Short mmCIF file of C-alpha atoms and ligand atoms in Angstrom, two decimals:
data_model
loop_
_atom_site.label_atom_id
_atom_site.label_comp_id
_atom_site.label_asym_id
_atom_site.label_seq_id
_atom_site.Cartn_x
_atom_site.Cartn_y
_atom_site.Cartn_z
CA MET A 1 94.62 120.97 77.78
CA ASP A 2 97.08 122.76 80.04
CA LEU A 3 97.59 120.48 83.02
CA GLY A 4 98.87 123.34 85.15
CA LEU A 5 101.98 121.40 86.16
CA ASN A 6 104.67 123.72 84.85
CA GLY A 7 107.00 124.72 87.70
CA ARG A 8 105.74 122.04 90.12
CA THR A 9 108.12 119.65 91.89
CA ALA A 10 107.75 115.90 92.38
CA LEU A 11 109.45 113.00 94.09
CA VAL A 12 108.96 109.78 92.13
CA LEU A 13 110.01 106.51 93.76
CA GLY A 14 111.21 103.48 91.82
CA ALA A 15 112.24 105.88 89.08
CA SER A 16 115.16 103.87 87.70
CA ARG A 17 112.96 101.75 85.41
CA GLY A 18 109.45 100.55 84.60
CA LEU A 19 106.42 102.49 85.78
CA GLY A 20 108.37 104.95 87.93
CA ARG A 21 110.69 105.94 85.08
CA ALA A 22 107.71 106.43 82.76
CA VAL A 23 105.94 108.59 85.35
CA ALA A 24 109.07 110.68 85.87
CA ARG A 25 109.42 111.28 82.12
CA SER A 26 105.74 112.12 81.71
CA LEU A 27 105.90 114.69 84.54
CA LEU A 28 109.10 116.16 83.08
CA ALA A 29 107.37 116.64 79.74
CA GLU A 30 104.78 118.78 81.56
CA GLY A 31 107.41 121.07 83.08
CA VAL A 32 107.76 119.41 86.50
CA ALA A 33 111.13 119.27 88.31
CA VAL A 34 111.60 115.65 89.36
CA TYR A 35 113.54 114.05 92.18
CA ALA A 36 114.06 110.53 90.81
CA GLY A 37 114.36 108.12 93.73
CA ALA A 38 115.84 104.63 93.41
CA ARG A 39 118.76 102.49 94.56
CA ASN A 40 120.37 102.23 91.13
CA LEU A 41 121.22 105.85 90.36
CA ASP A 42 123.34 104.83 87.36
CA ALA A 43 120.12 103.63 85.72
CA VAL A 44 118.47 106.98 86.54
CA ARG A 45 121.41 108.89 85.06
CA GLU A 46 121.25 106.75 81.93
CA TRP A 47 117.70 107.83 81.06
CA GLN A 48 118.37 111.34 82.36
CA ASP A 49 121.29 111.70 79.92
CA ALA A 50 119.04 110.75 77.02
CA LEU A 51 116.57 113.60 77.73
CA PRO A 52 116.52 116.93 75.88
CA PRO A 53 118.82 119.35 77.79
CA GLU A 54 115.98 121.46 79.20
CA GLN A 55 114.32 118.38 80.77
CA ARG A 56 117.63 116.82 81.81
CA ALA A 57 118.37 119.85 83.98
CA ARG A 58 115.14 119.30 85.93
CA VAL A 59 116.06 115.76 87.11
CA THR A 60 117.74 115.24 90.48
CA PRO A 61 118.66 111.60 91.18
CA VAL A 62 118.08 110.72 94.85
CA SER A 63 119.37 107.58 96.53
CA LEU A 64 116.39 105.92 98.19
CA ASP A 65 116.24 102.33 99.44
CA LEU A 66 112.88 101.33 100.88
CA SER A 67 114.50 98.51 102.86
CA SER A 68 116.24 101.08 105.09
CA ASP A 69 114.70 103.65 107.46
CA ALA A 70 117.94 105.66 107.34
CA SER A 71 117.88 105.84 103.55
CA VAL A 72 114.26 107.03 103.50
CA MET A 73 114.95 109.64 106.19
CA SER A 74 118.02 110.88 104.34
CA ALA A 75 116.12 111.18 101.01
CA ALA A 76 113.30 113.04 102.78
CA GLU A 77 115.79 115.42 104.39
CA THR A 78 117.35 116.20 101.00
CA VAL A 79 113.97 117.02 99.50
CA ILE A 80 112.67 118.96 102.51
CA ALA A 81 115.87 121.04 102.72
CA ALA A 82 115.14 122.20 99.16
CA GLY A 83 111.57 123.22 100.05
CA GLY A 84 109.68 119.90 99.75
CA VAL A 85 107.63 118.71 96.79
CA ASP A 86 104.15 119.34 95.42
CA ILE A 87 103.73 115.78 94.14
CA LEU A 88 104.73 112.48 95.70
CA VAL A 89 104.53 109.30 93.63
CA ASN A 90 104.83 106.29 95.93
CA ASN A 91 106.11 103.27 94.06
CA SER A 92 108.19 100.31 95.17
CA GLY A 93 109.74 97.14 93.90
CA GLY A 94 107.27 94.27 93.60
CA PRO A 95 107.43 91.63 96.35
CA PRO A 96 108.46 88.04 95.58
CA PRO A 97 105.68 85.69 94.47
CA GLY A 98 104.35 83.05 96.86
CA ALA A 99 101.19 81.49 98.27
CA VAL A 100 99.80 82.58 101.66
CA THR A 101 100.62 79.15 103.11
CA SER A 102 104.27 79.44 102.08
CA LEU A 103 105.01 82.69 103.94
CA GLY A 104 106.31 83.04 107.50
CA PRO A 105 105.91 86.05 109.79
CA ASP A 106 109.41 87.42 109.13
CA VAL A 107 108.71 87.76 105.41
CA TRP A 108 105.38 89.48 106.06
CA THR A 109 106.99 91.97 108.45
CA ALA A 110 109.95 92.80 106.21
CA GLN A 111 107.80 93.23 103.11
CA PHE A 112 105.19 95.30 104.96
CA ASN A 113 107.88 97.66 106.21
CA MET A 114 109.37 98.00 102.73
CA MET A 115 106.19 98.36 100.66
CA ALA A 116 103.95 100.12 103.17
CA GLY A 117 105.60 101.27 106.42
CA ARG A 118 108.34 103.36 104.82
CA ILE A 119 105.95 104.82 102.24
CA PHE A 120 103.73 105.91 105.13
CA LEU A 121 106.76 107.40 106.90
CA LEU A 122 107.96 109.26 103.81
CA THR A 123 104.49 110.62 103.07
CA ASN A 124 104.12 111.91 106.63
CA LEU A 125 107.47 113.66 106.31
CA LEU A 126 106.58 115.35 103.01
CA LEU A 127 102.98 116.34 103.79
CA PRO A 128 103.69 119.42 105.98
CA ALA A 129 105.28 121.32 103.05
CA MET A 130 102.20 120.55 100.91
CA GLN A 131 99.89 121.62 103.73
CA LYS A 132 101.78 124.88 104.03
CA LYS A 133 101.27 125.58 100.31
CA LYS A 134 97.65 124.37 100.43
CA TRP A 135 98.37 122.24 97.36
CA GLY A 136 99.60 118.68 97.04
CA ARG A 137 99.24 115.34 95.29
CA VAL A 138 99.97 111.93 96.79
CA LEU A 139 99.75 109.10 94.28
CA THR A 140 100.44 105.50 95.14
CA VAL A 141 101.00 102.67 92.68
CA ALA A 142 99.03 99.56 93.66
CA SER A 143 97.98 96.47 91.68
CA SER A 144 94.85 94.90 90.22
CA GLY A 145 95.36 92.25 92.93
CA ILE A 146 93.75 94.53 95.54
CA ILE A 147 90.43 94.18 93.69
CA GLN A 148 90.85 90.75 92.11
CA PRO A 149 93.57 88.85 94.02
CA ILE A 150 96.24 87.41 91.72
CA PRO A 151 97.12 83.75 92.41
CA ASN A 152 100.55 83.24 94.00
CA LEU A 153 101.03 86.96 94.75
CA ALA A 154 99.93 86.82 98.40
CA LEU A 155 102.27 89.58 99.59
CA SER A 156 101.28 91.99 96.85
CA ASN A 157 97.53 91.33 97.15
CA SER A 158 97.53 91.68 100.92
CA ILE A 159 100.00 94.47 101.68
CA ARG A 160 98.64 96.65 98.88
CA SER A 161 95.14 96.21 100.29
CA ALA A 162 96.45 97.70 103.54
CA ILE A 163 97.96 100.58 101.53
CA SER A 164 94.56 101.12 99.92
CA GLY A 165 92.98 101.60 103.37
CA TRP A 166 95.78 103.99 104.31
CA SER A 167 95.38 106.03 101.12
CA LYS A 168 91.63 106.42 101.54
CA THR A 169 91.96 107.36 105.20
CA LEU A 170 94.68 109.91 104.47
CA SER A 171 92.65 111.44 101.64
CA ASN A 172 89.94 112.39 104.13
CA GLU A 173 92.45 113.90 106.54
CA VAL A 174 94.10 116.29 104.07
CA ALA A 175 91.41 117.09 101.47
CA ALA A 176 90.62 120.44 103.08
CA ASP A 177 94.30 121.40 102.70
CA GLY A 178 94.05 121.19 98.89
CA ILE A 179 95.88 117.85 98.84
CA THR A 180 94.48 114.95 96.85
CA VAL A 181 95.43 111.35 97.65
CA ASN A 182 94.76 108.63 95.10
CA MET A 183 95.81 105.11 94.13
CA VAL A 184 96.62 104.14 90.57
CA ILE A 185 96.03 100.49 89.74
CA PRO A 186 98.06 98.88 86.96
CA GLY A 187 96.69 95.74 85.37
CA ARG A 188 99.53 94.32 83.31
CA ILE A 189 101.85 97.00 82.03
CA HIS A 190 104.85 95.78 80.05
CA THR A 191 107.88 96.39 82.29
CA ASP A 192 110.80 94.29 83.57
CA ARG A 193 108.59 93.19 86.48
CA VAL A 194 106.02 91.66 84.12
CA ASP A 195 108.75 89.93 82.10
CA GLN A 196 110.22 88.59 85.34
CA LEU A 197 106.87 87.23 86.58
CA ASP A 198 106.12 85.69 83.17
CA GLY A 199 109.58 84.07 83.18
CA LEU A 200 109.01 82.58 86.66
CA ALA A 201 105.57 81.28 85.68
CA ALA A 202 107.03 79.77 82.50
CA ARG A 203 109.69 77.91 84.46
CA ARG A 204 107.17 76.71 87.07
CA ARG A 205 104.82 75.37 84.39
CA GLY A 206 107.35 74.14 81.83
CA LEU A 207 106.23 76.68 79.20
CA THR A 208 107.93 79.59 77.42
CA PRO A 209 107.54 83.24 78.55
CA ASP A 210 105.76 83.88 75.21
CA ASP A 211 103.21 81.14 76.06
CA ILE A 212 102.57 82.82 79.41
CA ALA A 213 102.25 86.28 77.82
CA ALA A 214 99.79 84.92 75.21
CA GLU A 215 97.74 83.34 77.99
CA SER A 216 97.82 86.63 79.91
CA TRP A 217 96.72 88.65 76.88
CA SER A 218 93.76 86.33 76.39
CA THR A 219 92.46 87.42 79.84
CA ILE A 220 92.72 91.14 79.01
CA PRO A 221 89.82 92.60 76.99
CA ALA A 222 92.30 94.93 75.22
CA HIS A 223 94.28 91.77 74.21
CA ARG A 224 97.65 93.28 75.02
CA TYR A 225 99.81 94.50 77.87
CA GLY A 226 99.68 98.23 78.54
CA ARG A 227 102.61 100.50 77.75
CA PRO A 228 104.35 102.25 80.68
CA GLU A 229 103.56 105.59 79.00
CA GLU A 230 99.82 104.80 79.07
CA PHE A 231 100.05 104.25 82.82
CA ALA A 232 102.26 107.30 83.38
CA ASP A 233 99.93 109.68 81.57
CA VAL A 234 97.09 108.77 83.94
CA VAL A 235 99.34 109.42 86.94
CA THR A 236 100.32 112.76 85.42
CA PHE A 237 96.70 113.75 84.92
CA LEU A 238 95.89 112.83 88.54
CA ALA A 239 98.88 114.93 89.62
CA SER A 240 97.68 117.88 87.62
CA ALA A 241 95.73 120.99 88.56
CA ARG A 242 92.91 119.64 86.36
CA ALA A 243 92.34 116.69 88.70
CA SER A 244 91.72 118.88 91.76
CA TYR A 245 88.37 117.25 92.67
CA ILE A 246 89.52 113.61 92.44
CA THR A 247 90.59 112.30 95.83
CA GLY A 248 90.26 109.06 97.77
CA SER A 249 89.93 107.23 94.46
CA SER A 250 91.55 104.17 92.95
CA VAL A 251 91.95 104.60 89.22
CA ARG A 252 92.43 101.49 87.08
CA VAL A 253 94.78 101.41 84.11
CA ASP A 254 94.21 97.82 83.07
CA GLY A 255 92.79 97.47 79.55
CA GLY A 256 89.67 95.99 81.20
CA LEU A 257 91.58 93.21 83.04
CA ILE A 258 89.67 93.60 86.31
CA ARG A 259 86.29 91.96 85.80
CA SER A 260 84.27 93.69 88.49
CA VAL A 261 82.42 96.99 87.99
N1 LIG B 1 103.99 96.48 85.70
C1 LIG B 1 102.81 96.04 86.05
O1 LIG B 1 101.99 95.64 85.23
C2 LIG B 1 102.42 96.04 87.50
C3 LIG B 1 101.19 95.49 87.85
C4 LIG B 1 100.81 95.49 89.17
C5 LIG B 1 101.65 96.03 90.14
N2 LIG B 1 102.85 96.55 89.76
C6 LIG B 1 103.72 97.07 90.81
O2 LIG B 1 104.12 98.38 90.52
C7 LIG B 1 105.45 98.59 91.01
C8 LIG B 1 106.32 99.08 89.87
O3 LIG B 1 106.23 98.12 88.86
P1 LIG B 1 107.27 98.01 87.67
O4 LIG B 1 106.64 97.10 86.69
O5 LIG B 1 107.74 99.34 87.27
O6 LIG B 1 108.47 97.23 88.42
P2 LIG B 1 110.01 97.19 88.05
O7 LIG B 1 110.23 97.33 86.59
O8 LIG B 1 110.53 95.97 88.73
O9 LIG B 1 110.60 98.50 88.78
C9 LIG B 1 110.61 98.56 90.17
C10 LIG B 1 111.22 99.86 90.62
O10 LIG B 1 111.26 99.85 92.06
C11 LIG B 1 112.58 100.15 92.49
N3 LIG B 1 112.91 99.41 93.71
C12 LIG B 1 113.03 98.08 93.87
N4 LIG B 1 113.39 97.79 95.13
C13 LIG B 1 113.52 98.98 95.77
C14 LIG B 1 113.90 99.35 97.09
N5 LIG B 1 114.25 98.43 98.02
N6 LIG B 1 113.92 100.66 97.40
C15 LIG B 1 113.60 101.60 96.49
N7 LIG B 1 113.24 101.32 95.22
C16 LIG B 1 113.21 100.01 94.88
C17 LIG B 1 113.49 99.74 91.36
O11 LIG B 1 114.65 100.56 91.34
P3 LIG B 1 116.06 100.16 91.97
O12 LIG B 1 116.26 98.71 91.76
O13 LIG B 1 117.01 101.03 91.23
O14 LIG B 1 115.97 100.55 93.41
C18 LIG B 1 112.64 100.06 90.13
O15 LIG B 1 112.83 101.39 89.73
C19 LIG B 1 105.93 97.26 91.57
O16 LIG B 1 105.75 97.26 92.95
C20 LIG B 1 104.99 96.26 90.91
O17 LIG B 1 104.81 95.11 91.70
C21 LIG B 1 103.25 96.57 88.48
#
């Protein structure tokens, strides 16, 4: 199937590792030119250097720190000055774990601004170029916790639920402009973030990370963590011309982890 992505441009956030890096590579394989946003541009250049030359030439590393308004504005200006992008993949670092009762207002505000507020700002800045072309894709990485809250991940469960409301609302506002807006919901995809959370849980409970992973697998009908490439290919399909009538949706990539229909 030709996904109709050849020659398109994308900005992928959190592209230095994990899900963002996998999405960037998957889009590159389909002929997309990718702005790879992250703080650690050395990590971006490392995977960029390992690409075949034709794909390597289509990667532009972009410094982007979601904890800073100035950094987000500067990244947006770089992209807009070059004509904007057709595809925006909103992705951020995961928030620290914690129970609702352990979190004060300052933490909520800072994390909301980082995970949601600056994504909203960036999207608003990049939408006009998509509206002008009458074609666009806005994809936002969420978490299974917005459907089935994950214990001890209060910030993630709550702030991503707000992002879900934003995504659905925006999808209605721009659908007539040929722009689709969707959420992609990872269950447990094997990245550094999952290793980090398993390590923290192991320490908290006096177990090994392997014990925690085995326990996790037993709750997933597929009996394994997903691979970043499995997640990325779904994002790439949703970004494609072939997914033109999917908007306002939340698509799960979870091996059956979420129990509800
Ligand atoms: N993997 C899963 O199974 C899973 C499940 C549910 C939800 N999620 C969520 O999906 C997102 C990506 O997950 P992942 O597993 O790929 O995480 P990861 O391996 O920790 O990667 C996070 C990415 O976000 C970037 N990042 C972190 N802080 C940033 C900041 N202040 N500004 C800009 N970029 C920042 C990191 O790059 P730099 O450090 O270079 O900036 C990195 O590229 C996370 O929010 C995670 O919570 C993942």
